[in-house]
GROMACS .gro file of C-alpha atoms in nm:
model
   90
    1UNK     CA    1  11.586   9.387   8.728
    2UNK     CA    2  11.646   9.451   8.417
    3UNK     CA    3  11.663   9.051   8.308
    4UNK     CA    4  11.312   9.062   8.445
    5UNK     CA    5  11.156   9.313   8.278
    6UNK     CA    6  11.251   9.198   7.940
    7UNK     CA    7  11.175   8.826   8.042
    8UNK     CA    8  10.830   8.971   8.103
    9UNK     CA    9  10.762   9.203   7.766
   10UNK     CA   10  10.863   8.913   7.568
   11UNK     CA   11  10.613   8.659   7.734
   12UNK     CA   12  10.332   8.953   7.736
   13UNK     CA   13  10.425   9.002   7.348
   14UNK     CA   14  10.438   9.378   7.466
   15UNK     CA   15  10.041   9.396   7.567
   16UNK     CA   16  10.143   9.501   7.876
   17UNK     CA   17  10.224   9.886   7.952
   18UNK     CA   18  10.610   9.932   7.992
   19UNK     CA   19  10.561  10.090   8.330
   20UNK     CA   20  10.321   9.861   8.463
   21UNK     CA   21  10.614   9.595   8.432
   22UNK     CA   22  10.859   9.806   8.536
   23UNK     CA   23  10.661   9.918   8.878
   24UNK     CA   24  10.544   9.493   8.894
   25UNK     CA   25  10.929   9.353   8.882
   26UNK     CA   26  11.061   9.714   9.140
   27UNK     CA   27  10.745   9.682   9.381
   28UNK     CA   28  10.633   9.312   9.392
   29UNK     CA   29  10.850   9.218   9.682
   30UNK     CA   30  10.708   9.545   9.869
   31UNK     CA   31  10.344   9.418   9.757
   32UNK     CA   32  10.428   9.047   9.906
   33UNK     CA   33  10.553   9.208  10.253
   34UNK     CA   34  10.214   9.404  10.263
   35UNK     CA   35  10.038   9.139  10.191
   36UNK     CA   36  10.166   8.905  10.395
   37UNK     CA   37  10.152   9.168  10.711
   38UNK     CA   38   9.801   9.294  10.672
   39UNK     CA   39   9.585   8.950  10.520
   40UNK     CA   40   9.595   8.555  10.577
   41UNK     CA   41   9.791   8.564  10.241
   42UNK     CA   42  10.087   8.358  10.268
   43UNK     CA   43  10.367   8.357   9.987
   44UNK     CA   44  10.615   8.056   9.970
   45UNK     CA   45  10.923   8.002   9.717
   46UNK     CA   46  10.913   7.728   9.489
   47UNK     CA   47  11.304   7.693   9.371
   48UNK     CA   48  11.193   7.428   9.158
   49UNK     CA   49  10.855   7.527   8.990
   50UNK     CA   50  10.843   7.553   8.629
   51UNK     CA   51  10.943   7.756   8.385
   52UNK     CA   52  10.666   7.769   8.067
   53UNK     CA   53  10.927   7.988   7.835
   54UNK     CA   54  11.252   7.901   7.946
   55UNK     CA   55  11.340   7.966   7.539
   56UNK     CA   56  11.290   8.337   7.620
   57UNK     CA   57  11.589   8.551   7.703
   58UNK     CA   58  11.569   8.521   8.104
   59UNK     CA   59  11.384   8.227   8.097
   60UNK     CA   60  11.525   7.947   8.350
   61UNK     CA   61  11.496   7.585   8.280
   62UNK     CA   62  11.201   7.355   8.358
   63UNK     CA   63  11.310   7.118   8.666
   64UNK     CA   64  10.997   7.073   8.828
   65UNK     CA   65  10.820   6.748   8.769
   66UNK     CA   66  10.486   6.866   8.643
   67UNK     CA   67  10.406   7.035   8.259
   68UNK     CA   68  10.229   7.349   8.215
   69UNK     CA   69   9.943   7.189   8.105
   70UNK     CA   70   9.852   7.037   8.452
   71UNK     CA   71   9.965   7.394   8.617
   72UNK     CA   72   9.862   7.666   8.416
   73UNK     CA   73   9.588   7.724   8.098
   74UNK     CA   74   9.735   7.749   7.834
   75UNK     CA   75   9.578   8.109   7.734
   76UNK     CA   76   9.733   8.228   8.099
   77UNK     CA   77   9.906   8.505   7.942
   78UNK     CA   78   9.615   8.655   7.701
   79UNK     CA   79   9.416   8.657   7.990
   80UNK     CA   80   9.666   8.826   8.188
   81UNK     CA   81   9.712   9.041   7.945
   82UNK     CA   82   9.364   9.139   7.880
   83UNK     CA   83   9.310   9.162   8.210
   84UNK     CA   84   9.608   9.449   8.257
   85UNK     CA   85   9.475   9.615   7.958
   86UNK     CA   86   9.132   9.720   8.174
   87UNK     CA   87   9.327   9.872   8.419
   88UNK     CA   88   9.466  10.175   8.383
   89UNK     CA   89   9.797  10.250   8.519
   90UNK     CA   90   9.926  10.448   8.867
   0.00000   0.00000   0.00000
């Protein structure tokens, strides 16, 4: 977990409240289960999907076929991030 959570301050630049990260990377698998058992949301691994920051301590190689360009904007994260910021907290 710990991996995690520093992979993800480092690609947030630390926008992101420390324990909103912290509850994200020790309750997402929880909020897939829920998910999964009380929508039509579906969740499927993709072993070989890219990494956009495999530089970053944490960060896994890119061995996926596509770039982030065709997968993601580019401005994914200051969106994110902006996004978080709104939100206050549990």
């Amino acid at each position: 977990m710990e991996e995690a959570i520093r992979y993800i301050k480092a690609v947030t630049h630390g926008e992101i409240d420390d324990g909103r990260i912290e509850a994200y990377v020790e309750h997402g698998r929880e909020m897939v289960e829920y998910l999964e058992r009380h929508s039509r949301v579906r969740f499927e691994a993709q072993p070989h999907y890219a990494d956009y920051y495999p530089e970053v301590e944490g960060g896994k190689p890119v061995t996926a076929p596509w770039t982030r360009s065709r997968s993601m904007p580019p401005n994914w994260v200051r969106n994110f991030c902006a996004c978080a910021r709104r939100r206050p907290a549990p």
